[in-house]
Short mmCIF file of C-alpha atoms and ligand atoms in Angstrom, two decimals:
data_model
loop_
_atom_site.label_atom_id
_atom_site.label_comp_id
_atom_site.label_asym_id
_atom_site.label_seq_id
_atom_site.Cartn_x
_atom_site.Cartn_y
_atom_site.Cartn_z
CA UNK A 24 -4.10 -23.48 -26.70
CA UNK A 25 -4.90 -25.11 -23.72
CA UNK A 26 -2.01 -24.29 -20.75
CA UNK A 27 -1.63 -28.42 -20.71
CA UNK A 28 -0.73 -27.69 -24.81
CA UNK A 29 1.50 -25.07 -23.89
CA UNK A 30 3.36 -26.76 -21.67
CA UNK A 31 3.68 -30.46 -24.05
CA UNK A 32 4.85 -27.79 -26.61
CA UNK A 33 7.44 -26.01 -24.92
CA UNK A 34 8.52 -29.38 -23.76
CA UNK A 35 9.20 -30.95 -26.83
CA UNK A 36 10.42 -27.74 -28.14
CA UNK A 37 13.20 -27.22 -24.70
CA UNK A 38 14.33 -30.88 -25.51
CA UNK A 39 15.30 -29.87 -28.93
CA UNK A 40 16.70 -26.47 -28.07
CA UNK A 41 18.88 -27.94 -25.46
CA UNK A 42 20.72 -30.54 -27.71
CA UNK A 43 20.81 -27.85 -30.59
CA UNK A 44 22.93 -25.46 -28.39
CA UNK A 45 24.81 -28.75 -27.15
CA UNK A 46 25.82 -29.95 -30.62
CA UNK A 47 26.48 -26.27 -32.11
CA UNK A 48 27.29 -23.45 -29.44
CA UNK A 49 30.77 -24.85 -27.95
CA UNK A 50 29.93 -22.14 -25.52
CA UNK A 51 26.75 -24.51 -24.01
CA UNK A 52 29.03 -27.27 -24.93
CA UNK A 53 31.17 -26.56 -22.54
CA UNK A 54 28.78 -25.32 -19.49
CA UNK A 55 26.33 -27.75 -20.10
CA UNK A 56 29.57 -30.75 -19.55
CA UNK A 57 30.34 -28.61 -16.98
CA UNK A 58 26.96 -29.16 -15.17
CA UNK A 59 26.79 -32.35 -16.23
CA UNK A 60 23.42 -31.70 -17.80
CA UNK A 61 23.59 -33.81 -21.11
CA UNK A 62 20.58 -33.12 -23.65
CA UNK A 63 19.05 -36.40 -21.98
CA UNK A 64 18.79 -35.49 -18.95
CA UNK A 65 15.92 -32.75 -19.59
CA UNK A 66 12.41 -34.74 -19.45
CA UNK A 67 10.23 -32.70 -17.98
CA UNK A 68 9.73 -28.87 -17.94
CA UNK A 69 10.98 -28.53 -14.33
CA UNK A 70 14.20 -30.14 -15.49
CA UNK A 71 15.15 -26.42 -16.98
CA UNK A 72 16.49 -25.71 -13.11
CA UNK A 73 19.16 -27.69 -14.00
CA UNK A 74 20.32 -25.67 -16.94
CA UNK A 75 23.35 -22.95 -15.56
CA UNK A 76 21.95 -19.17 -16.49
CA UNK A 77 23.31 -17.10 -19.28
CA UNK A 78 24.47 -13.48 -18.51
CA UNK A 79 24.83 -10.70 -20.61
CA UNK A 80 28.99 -10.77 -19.94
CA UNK A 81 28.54 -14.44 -21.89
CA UNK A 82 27.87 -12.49 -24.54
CA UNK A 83 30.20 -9.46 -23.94
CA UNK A 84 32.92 -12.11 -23.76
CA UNK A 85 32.11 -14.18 -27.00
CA UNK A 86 31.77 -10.86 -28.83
CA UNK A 87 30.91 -10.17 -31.96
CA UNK A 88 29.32 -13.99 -32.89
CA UNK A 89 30.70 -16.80 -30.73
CA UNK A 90 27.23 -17.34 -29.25
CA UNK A 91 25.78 -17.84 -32.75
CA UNK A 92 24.72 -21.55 -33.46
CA UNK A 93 24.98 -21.01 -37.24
CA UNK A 94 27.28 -20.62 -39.98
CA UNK A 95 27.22 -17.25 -41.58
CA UNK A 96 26.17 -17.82 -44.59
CA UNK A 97 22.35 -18.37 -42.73
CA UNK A 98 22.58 -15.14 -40.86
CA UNK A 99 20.17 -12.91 -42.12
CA UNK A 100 20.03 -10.14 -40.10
CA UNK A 101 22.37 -8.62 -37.51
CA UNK A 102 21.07 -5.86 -34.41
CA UNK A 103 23.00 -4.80 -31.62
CA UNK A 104 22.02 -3.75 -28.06
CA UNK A 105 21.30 0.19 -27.32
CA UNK A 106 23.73 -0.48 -24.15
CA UNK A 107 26.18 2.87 -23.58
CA UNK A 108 28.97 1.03 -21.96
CA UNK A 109 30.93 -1.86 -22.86
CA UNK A 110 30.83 -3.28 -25.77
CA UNK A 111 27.60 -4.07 -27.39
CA UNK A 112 25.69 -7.31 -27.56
CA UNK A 113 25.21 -8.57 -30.72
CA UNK A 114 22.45 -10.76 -31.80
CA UNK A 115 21.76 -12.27 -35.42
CA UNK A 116 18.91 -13.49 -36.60
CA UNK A 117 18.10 -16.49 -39.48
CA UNK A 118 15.15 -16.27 -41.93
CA UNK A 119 12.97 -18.38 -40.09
CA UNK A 120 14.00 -16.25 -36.94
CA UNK A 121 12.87 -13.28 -38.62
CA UNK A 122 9.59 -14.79 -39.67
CA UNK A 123 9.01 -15.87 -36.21
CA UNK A 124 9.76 -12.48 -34.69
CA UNK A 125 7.26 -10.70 -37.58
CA UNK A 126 5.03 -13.57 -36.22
CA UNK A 127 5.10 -12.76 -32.68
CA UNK A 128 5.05 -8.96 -33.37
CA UNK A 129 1.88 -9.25 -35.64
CA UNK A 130 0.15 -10.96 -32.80
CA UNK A 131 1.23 -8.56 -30.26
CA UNK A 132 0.16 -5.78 -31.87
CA UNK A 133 -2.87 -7.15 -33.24
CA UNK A 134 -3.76 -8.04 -29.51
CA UNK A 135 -3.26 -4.01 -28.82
CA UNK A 136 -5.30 -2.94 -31.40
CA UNK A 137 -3.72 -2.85 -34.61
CA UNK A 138 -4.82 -4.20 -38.21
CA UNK A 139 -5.22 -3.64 -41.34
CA UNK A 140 -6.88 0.30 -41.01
CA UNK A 141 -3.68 0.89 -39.18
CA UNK A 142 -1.63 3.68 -40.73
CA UNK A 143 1.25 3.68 -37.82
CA UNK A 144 4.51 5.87 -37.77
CA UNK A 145 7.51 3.88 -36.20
CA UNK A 146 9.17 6.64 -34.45
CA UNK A 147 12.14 4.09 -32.71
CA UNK A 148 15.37 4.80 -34.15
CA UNK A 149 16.59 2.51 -37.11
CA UNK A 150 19.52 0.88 -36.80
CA UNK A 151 20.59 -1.71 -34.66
CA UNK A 152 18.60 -1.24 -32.15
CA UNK A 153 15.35 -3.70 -32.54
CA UNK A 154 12.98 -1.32 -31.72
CA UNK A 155 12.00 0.22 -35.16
CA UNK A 156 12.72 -2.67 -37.68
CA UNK A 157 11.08 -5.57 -35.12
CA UNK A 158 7.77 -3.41 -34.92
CA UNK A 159 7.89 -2.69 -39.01
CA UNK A 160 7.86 -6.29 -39.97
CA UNK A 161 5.02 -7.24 -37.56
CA UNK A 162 3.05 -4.35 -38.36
CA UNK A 163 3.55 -5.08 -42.18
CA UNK A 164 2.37 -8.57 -41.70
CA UNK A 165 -0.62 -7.84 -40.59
CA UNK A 166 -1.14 -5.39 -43.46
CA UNK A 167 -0.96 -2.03 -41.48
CA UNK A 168 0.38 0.93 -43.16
CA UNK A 169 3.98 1.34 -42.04
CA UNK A 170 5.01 4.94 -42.31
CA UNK A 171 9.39 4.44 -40.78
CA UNK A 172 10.16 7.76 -39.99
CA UNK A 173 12.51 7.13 -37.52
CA UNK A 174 13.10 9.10 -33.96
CA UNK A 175 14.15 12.61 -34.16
CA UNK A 176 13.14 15.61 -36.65
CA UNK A 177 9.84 15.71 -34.25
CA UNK A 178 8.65 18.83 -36.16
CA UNK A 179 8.49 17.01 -39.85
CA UNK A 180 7.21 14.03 -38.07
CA UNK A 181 4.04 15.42 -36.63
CA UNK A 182 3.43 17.16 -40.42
CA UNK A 183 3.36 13.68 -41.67
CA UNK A 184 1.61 12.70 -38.68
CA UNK A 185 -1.34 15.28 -39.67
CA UNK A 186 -1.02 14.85 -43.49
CA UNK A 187 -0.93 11.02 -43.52
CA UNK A 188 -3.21 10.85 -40.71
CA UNK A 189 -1.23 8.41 -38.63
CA UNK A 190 -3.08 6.65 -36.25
CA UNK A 191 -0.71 4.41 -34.13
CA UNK A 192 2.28 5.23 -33.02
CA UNK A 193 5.52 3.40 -32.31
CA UNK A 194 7.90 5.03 -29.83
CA UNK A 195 9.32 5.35 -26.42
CA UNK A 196 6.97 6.70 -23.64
CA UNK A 197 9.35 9.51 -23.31
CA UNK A 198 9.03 10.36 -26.88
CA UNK A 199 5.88 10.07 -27.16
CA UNK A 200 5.39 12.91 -24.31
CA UNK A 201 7.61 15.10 -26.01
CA UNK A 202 6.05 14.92 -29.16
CA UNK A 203 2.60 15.91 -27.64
CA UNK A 204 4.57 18.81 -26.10
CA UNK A 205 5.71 19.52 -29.69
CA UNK A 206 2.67 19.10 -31.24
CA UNK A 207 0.86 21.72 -28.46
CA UNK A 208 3.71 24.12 -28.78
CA UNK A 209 3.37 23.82 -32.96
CA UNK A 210 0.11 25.14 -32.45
CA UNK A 211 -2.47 23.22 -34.78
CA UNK A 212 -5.27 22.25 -33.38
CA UNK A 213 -5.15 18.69 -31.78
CA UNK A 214 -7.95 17.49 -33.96
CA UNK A 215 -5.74 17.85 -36.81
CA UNK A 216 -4.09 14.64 -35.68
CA UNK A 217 -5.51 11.60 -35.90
CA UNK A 218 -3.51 8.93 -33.34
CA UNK A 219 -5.45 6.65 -31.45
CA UNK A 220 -3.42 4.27 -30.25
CA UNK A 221 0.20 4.27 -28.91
CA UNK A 222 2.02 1.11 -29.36
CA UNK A 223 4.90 1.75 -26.59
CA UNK A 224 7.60 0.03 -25.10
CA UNK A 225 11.72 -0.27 -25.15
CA UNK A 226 11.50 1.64 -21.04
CA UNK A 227 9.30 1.36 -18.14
CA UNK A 228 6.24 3.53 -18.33
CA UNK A 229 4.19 3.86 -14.73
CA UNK A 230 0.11 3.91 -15.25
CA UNK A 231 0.38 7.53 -14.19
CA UNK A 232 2.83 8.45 -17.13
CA UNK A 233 0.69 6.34 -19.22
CA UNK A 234 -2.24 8.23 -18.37
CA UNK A 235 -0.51 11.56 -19.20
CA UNK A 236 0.70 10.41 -22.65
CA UNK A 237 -3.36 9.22 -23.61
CA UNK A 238 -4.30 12.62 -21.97
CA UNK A 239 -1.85 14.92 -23.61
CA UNK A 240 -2.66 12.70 -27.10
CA UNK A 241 -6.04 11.49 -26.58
CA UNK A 242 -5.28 7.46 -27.05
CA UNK A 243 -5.08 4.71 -25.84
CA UNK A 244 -1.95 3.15 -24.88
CA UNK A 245 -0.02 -0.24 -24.83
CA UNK A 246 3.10 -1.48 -23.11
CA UNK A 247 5.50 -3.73 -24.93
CA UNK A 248 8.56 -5.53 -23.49
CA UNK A 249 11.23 -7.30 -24.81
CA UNK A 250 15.23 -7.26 -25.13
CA UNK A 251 17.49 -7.41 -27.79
CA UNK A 252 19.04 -10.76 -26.42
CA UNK A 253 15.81 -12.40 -26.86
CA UNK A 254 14.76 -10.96 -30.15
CA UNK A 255 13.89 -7.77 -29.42
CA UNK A 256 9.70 -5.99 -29.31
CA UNK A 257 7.49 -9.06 -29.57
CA UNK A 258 8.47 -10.80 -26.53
CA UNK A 259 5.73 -9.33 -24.58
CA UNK A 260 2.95 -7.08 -24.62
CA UNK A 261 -0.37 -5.68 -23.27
CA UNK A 262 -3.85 -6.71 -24.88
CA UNK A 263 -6.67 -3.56 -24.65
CA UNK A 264 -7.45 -5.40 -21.13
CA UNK A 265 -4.12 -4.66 -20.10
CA UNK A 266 -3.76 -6.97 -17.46
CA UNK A 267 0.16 -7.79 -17.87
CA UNK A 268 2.08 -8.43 -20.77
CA UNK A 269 1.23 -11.78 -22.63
CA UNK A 270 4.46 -13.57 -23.60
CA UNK A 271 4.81 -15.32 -26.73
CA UNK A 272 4.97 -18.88 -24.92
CA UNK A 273 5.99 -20.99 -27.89
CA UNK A 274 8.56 -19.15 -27.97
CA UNK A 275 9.75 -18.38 -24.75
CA UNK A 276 10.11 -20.12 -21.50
CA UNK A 277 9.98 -17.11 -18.74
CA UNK A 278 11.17 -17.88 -14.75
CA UNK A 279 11.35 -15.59 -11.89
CA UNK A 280 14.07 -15.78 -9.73
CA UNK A 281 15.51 -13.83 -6.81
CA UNK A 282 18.34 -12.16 -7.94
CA UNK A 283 20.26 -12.78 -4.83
CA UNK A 284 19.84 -16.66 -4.24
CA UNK A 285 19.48 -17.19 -7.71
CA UNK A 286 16.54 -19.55 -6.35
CA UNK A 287 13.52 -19.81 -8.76
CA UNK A 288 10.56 -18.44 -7.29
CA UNK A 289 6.69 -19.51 -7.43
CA UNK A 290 4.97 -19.08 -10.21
CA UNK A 291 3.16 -14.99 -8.87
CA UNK A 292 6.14 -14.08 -7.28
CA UNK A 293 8.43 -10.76 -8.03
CA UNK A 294 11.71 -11.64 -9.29
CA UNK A 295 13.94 -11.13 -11.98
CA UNK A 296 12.96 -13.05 -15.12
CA UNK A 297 14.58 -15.17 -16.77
CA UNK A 298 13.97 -16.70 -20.81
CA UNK A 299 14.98 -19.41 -22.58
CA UNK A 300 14.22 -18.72 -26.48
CA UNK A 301 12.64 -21.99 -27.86
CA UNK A 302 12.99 -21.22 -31.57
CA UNK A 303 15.71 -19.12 -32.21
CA UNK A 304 17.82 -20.80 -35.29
CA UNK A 305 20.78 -17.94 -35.01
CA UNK A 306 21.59 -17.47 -31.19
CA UNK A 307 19.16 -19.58 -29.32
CA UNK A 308 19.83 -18.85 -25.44
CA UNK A 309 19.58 -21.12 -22.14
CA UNK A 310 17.94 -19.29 -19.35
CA UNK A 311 19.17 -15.80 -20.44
CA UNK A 312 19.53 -13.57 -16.89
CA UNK A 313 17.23 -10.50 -18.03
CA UNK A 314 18.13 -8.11 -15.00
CA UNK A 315 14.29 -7.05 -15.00
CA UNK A 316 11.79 -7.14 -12.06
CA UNK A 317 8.67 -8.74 -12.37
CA UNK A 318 5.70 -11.10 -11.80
CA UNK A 319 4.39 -14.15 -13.56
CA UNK A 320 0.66 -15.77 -13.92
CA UNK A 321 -0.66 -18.14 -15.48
CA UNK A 322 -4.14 -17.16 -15.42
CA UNK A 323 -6.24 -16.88 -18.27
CA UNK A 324 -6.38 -13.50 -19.75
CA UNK A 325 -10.50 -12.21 -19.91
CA UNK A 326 -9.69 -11.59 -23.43
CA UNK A 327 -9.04 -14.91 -24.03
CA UNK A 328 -5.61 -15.87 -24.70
CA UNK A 329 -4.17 -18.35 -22.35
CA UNK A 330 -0.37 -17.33 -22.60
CA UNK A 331 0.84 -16.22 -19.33
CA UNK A 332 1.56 -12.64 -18.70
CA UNK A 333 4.03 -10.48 -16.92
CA UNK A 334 3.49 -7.52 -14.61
CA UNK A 335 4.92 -3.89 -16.02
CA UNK A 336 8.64 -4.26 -15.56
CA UNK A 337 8.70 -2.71 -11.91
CA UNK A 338 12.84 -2.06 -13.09
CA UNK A 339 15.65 -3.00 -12.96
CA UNK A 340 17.81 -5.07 -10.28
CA UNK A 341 20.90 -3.04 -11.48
CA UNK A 342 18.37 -0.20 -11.57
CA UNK A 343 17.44 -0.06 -7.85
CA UNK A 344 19.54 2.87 -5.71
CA UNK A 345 19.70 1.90 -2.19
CA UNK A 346 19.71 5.56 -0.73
CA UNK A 347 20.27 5.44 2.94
CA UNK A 348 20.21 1.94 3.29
CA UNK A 349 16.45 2.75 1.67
CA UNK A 350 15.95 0.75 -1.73
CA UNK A 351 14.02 3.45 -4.13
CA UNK A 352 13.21 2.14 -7.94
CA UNK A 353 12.83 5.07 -10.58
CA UNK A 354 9.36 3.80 -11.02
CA UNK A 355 8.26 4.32 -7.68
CA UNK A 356 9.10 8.01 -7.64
CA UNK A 357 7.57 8.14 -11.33
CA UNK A 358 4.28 7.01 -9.63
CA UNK A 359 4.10 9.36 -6.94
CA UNK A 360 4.76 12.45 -8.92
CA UNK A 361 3.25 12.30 -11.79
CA UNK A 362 0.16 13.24 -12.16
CA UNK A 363 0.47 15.43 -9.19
CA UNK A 364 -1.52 19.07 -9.05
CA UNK A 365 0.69 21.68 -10.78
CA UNK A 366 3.51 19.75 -12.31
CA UNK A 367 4.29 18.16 -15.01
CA UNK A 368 5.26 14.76 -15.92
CA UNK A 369 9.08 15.50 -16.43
CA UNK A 370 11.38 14.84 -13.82
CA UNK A 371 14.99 13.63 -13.05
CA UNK A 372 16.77 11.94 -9.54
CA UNK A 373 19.98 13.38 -8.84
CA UNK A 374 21.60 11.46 -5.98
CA UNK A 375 25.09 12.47 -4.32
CA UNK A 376 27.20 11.09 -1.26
CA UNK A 377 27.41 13.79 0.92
CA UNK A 378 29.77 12.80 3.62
CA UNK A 379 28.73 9.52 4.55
CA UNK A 380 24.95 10.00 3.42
CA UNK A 381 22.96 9.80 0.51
CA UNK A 382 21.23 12.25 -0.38
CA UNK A 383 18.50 12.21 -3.45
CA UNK A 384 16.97 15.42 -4.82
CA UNK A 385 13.91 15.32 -7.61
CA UNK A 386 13.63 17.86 -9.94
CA UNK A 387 10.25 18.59 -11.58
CA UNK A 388 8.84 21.18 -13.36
CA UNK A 389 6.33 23.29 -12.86
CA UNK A 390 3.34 23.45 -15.32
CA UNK A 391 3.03 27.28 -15.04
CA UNK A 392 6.88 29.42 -14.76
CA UNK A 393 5.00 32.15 -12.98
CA UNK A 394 4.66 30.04 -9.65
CA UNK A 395 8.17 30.21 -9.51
CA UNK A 396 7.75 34.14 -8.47
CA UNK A 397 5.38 33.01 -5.88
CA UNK A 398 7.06 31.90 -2.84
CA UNK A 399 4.09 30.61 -0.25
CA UNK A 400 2.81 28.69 -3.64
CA UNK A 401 6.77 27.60 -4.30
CA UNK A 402 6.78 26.34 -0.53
CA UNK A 403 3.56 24.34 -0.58
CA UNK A 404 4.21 22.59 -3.93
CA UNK A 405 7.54 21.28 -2.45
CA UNK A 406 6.34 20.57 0.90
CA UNK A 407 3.43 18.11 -0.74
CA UNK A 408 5.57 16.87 -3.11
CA UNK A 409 7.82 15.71 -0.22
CA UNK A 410 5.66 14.71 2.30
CA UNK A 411 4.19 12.15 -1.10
CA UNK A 412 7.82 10.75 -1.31
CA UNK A 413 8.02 10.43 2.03
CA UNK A 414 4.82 7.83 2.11
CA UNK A 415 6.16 6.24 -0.71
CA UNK A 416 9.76 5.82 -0.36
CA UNK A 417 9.92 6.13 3.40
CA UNK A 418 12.95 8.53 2.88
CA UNK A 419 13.35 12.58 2.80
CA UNK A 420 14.26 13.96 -0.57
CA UNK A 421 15.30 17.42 -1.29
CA UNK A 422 12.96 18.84 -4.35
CA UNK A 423 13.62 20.84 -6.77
CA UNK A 424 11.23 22.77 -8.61
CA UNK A 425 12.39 24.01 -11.61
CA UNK A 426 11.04 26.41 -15.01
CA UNK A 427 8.79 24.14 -17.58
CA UNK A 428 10.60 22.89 -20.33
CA UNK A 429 14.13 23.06 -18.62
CA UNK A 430 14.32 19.13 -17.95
CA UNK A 431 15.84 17.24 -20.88
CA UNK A 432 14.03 15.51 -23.25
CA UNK A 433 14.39 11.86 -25.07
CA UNK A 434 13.67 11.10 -28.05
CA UNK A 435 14.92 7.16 -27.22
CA UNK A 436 14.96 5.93 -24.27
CA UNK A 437 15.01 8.26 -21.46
CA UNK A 438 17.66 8.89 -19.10
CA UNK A 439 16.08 10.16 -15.38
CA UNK A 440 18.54 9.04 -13.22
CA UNK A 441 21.96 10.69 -12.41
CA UNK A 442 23.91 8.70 -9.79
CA UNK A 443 26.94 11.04 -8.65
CA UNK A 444 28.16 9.13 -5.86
CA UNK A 445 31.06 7.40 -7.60
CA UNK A 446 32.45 10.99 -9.35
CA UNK A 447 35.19 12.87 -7.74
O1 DLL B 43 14.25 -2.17 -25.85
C1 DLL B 43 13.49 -4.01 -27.21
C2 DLL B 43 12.19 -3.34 -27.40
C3 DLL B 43 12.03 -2.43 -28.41
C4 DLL B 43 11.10 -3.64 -26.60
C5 DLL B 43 10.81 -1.83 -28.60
C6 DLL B 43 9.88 -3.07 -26.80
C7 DLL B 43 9.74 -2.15 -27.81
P1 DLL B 43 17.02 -3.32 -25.63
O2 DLL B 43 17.41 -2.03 -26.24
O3 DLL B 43 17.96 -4.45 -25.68
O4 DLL B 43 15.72 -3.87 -26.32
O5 DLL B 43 16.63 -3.02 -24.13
C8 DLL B 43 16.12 -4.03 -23.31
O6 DLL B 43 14.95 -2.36 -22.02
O7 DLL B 43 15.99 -5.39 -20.48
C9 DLL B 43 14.39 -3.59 -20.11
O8 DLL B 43 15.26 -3.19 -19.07
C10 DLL B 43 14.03 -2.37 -20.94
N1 DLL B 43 12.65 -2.49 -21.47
C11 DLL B 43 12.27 -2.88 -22.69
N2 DLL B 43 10.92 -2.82 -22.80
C12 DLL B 43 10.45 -2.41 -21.60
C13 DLL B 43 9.16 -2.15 -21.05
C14 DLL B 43 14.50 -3.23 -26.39
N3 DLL B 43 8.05 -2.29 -21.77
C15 DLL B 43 15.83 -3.49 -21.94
N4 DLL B 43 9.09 -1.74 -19.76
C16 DLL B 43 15.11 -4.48 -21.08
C17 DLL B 43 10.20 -1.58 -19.01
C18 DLL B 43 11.56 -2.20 -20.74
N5 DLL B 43 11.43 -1.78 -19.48
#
């Protein structure tokens, strides 16, 4: 489509979404009276600024289903967020919303490199999270072998992996590291597997951890974005250009905003996005705050497609630790150490209050143990590793080297970051 289509489309379709959740959400009822923005008054597609933002606490508060714009009995499908505190954030899903999200994964995935000769293993947990059963249908619909083995039992998962011979796999970046660390440590040769593409997503992955995952696997890897809120995998995702994340524009209307003024920002600016689902039946939602960082262009893809696409998720705004008055993103620190002579891509952030300062220390590991015995080596690892963080961050770190294999490892998303500031 044309990006003059797109927009006429996602116009017609915004009009119709916003006097949906008007006549059956009382929740947008409500706000939308409240903001005196009446279905009518949306004409245009820069009308949306008008719309008041969702948050996730709107749907903490109308727990389990007081978002949902349906009656029960056309619920076909419940998930709930992978969140750790709170409670969770339910989301259901109609027939046609599950066709649509099948839709949107098949195209996704076919953009990465799937098809029919696909014979892909869905390592994402299954359950309520969206991971595992969003990628399953899609793949399925485009008539790839599905093979749902689920996260965890890594050891019967790369037998089936060499037996079946998988060649796409679904999982967390994390995961997907650890199982080539399995795989090495199992001992069969590496040309008893057959992967060739990694279909990854669910956390933020830096081009340098990407690189070690095709490295350590030999393939060629895609990033994938989405949220439960929203539907879940098929939001967004990388074609084999990988030049951002194409987003599934008939179905979604993606801002940036600053996260501070709340002001929406210029189409190429880094903000935090923001979607509006144009088609969702079960819990359609009005400019959903997403919490991510990122950037949006319109340009046209070289591969062809004319959707707009997102930047990698740079992180979080409730991810970002302001050490020192500094502001340091997980990602940045990802990017400056991995990849780095004589470690290895595993690492955690540890940051205390000491006193009245900050402090942050960085544990990696060290490829070889032995080094460990070797202090001059010990001293110049640390002191390069520093002076990197330095450049990057602009702020001193204390590092940590520690034995390989000692970090912990994921087998979901991972967990790197352990903010001890606010314990006794
Ligand atoms: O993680 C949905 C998903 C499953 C996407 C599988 C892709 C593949 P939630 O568990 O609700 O949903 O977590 C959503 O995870 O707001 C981001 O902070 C983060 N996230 C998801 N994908 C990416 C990505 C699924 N590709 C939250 N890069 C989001 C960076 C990501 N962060």
């Amino acid at each position: 489509m044309s990006r003059s289509d797109i927009k006429s489309l996602q116009l017609e379709r915004l009009k119709r979404l916003v006097k949906y959740c008007y006549d059956n959400v009382p929740f947008y009822h409500k706000k939308l009276n409240m903001a005196g923005v009446l279905p009518e008054k949306i004409k245009t597609l820069s009308d949306i600024q008008y719309i008041p933002y969702t948050n996730k606490t709107d749907l903490r508060d109308n727990y389990p289903f007081g978002l949902f714009a349906t009656p029960m009995k056309n619920i076909a499908r419940i998930h709930a967020s992978s969140g750790t505190t709170g409670k969770p954030t339910v989301v259901g899903y109609t027939k046609n919303d599950l066709e649509n999200w099948a839709e949107m994964v098949a195209r996704i995935t076919t953009a990465a490199g799937a098809s029919d000769e696909t014979i892909v293993q869905i390592a994402f947990g299954y359950g309520m999270f969206t991971g595992a059963l969003g990628l399953h249908y899609g793949l399925e619909k485009i008539g790839a072998t599905v093979v749902p083995t689920s996260s965890g039992n890594t050891e019967k998962q790369l037998m089936f992996m060499r037996d079946f011979k998988t060649n796409a796999l679904v999982a967390t970046p994390s995961y997907a590291l650890y199982m080539a660390e399995c795989a090495k440590e199992l001992g069969y040769p590496m040309s008893d597997y057959h992967l060739k593409l990694g279909i990854l997503g669910s956390e933020g992955c830096t081009p340098e951890m990407r690189d070690q995952i095709e490295a350590a696997w030999g393939i060629f890897v895609t990033d994938n974005y989405g949220l439960s809120e929203i539907c879940g995998p098929g939001m967004s995702g990388e074609c084999h250009l990988r030049q951002g994340l194409h987003i599934n524009e008939d179905h979604f209307i993606c801002e940036t905003i600053d996260p501070n003024t709340l002001e929406v920002l210029p189409s190429g600016s880094e903000g935090e996005l923001v979607v509006t689902t144009l088609t969702k039946e079960a819990i359609p939602l009005l400019r959903y705050r997403t919490k991510d960082l990122t950037r949006i262009t319109e340009e046209k893809c070289e591969c062809g497609r004319t959707t707009a696409r997102m930047d990698k998720i740079k992180g979080r705004s409730d991810d970002m630790l302001k050490i020192r008055g500094v502001n340091v993103f997980p990602s940045q620190v990802e990017s400056a150490l991995v990849g780095m002579d004589k470690i290895g891509p595993h690492y955690q952030l540890i940051v205390r209050r000491e006193g009245f300062a900050d402090t942050l220390e960085v544990k990696v590991e060290l490829i070889d143990g032995s080094v460990l015995e070797k202090y001059s080596e010990l001293e110049g690892i640390t002191r390069s590793i520093k002076s990197r963080l330095r450049t990057i961050l602009g702020l001193d770190a204390k590092v940590t080297l520690a034995e390989p294999k000692s970090l912990e490892r994921f087998q979901g998303k991972a967990k790197r970051v352990l903010d001890l500031r606010n314990e006794k």
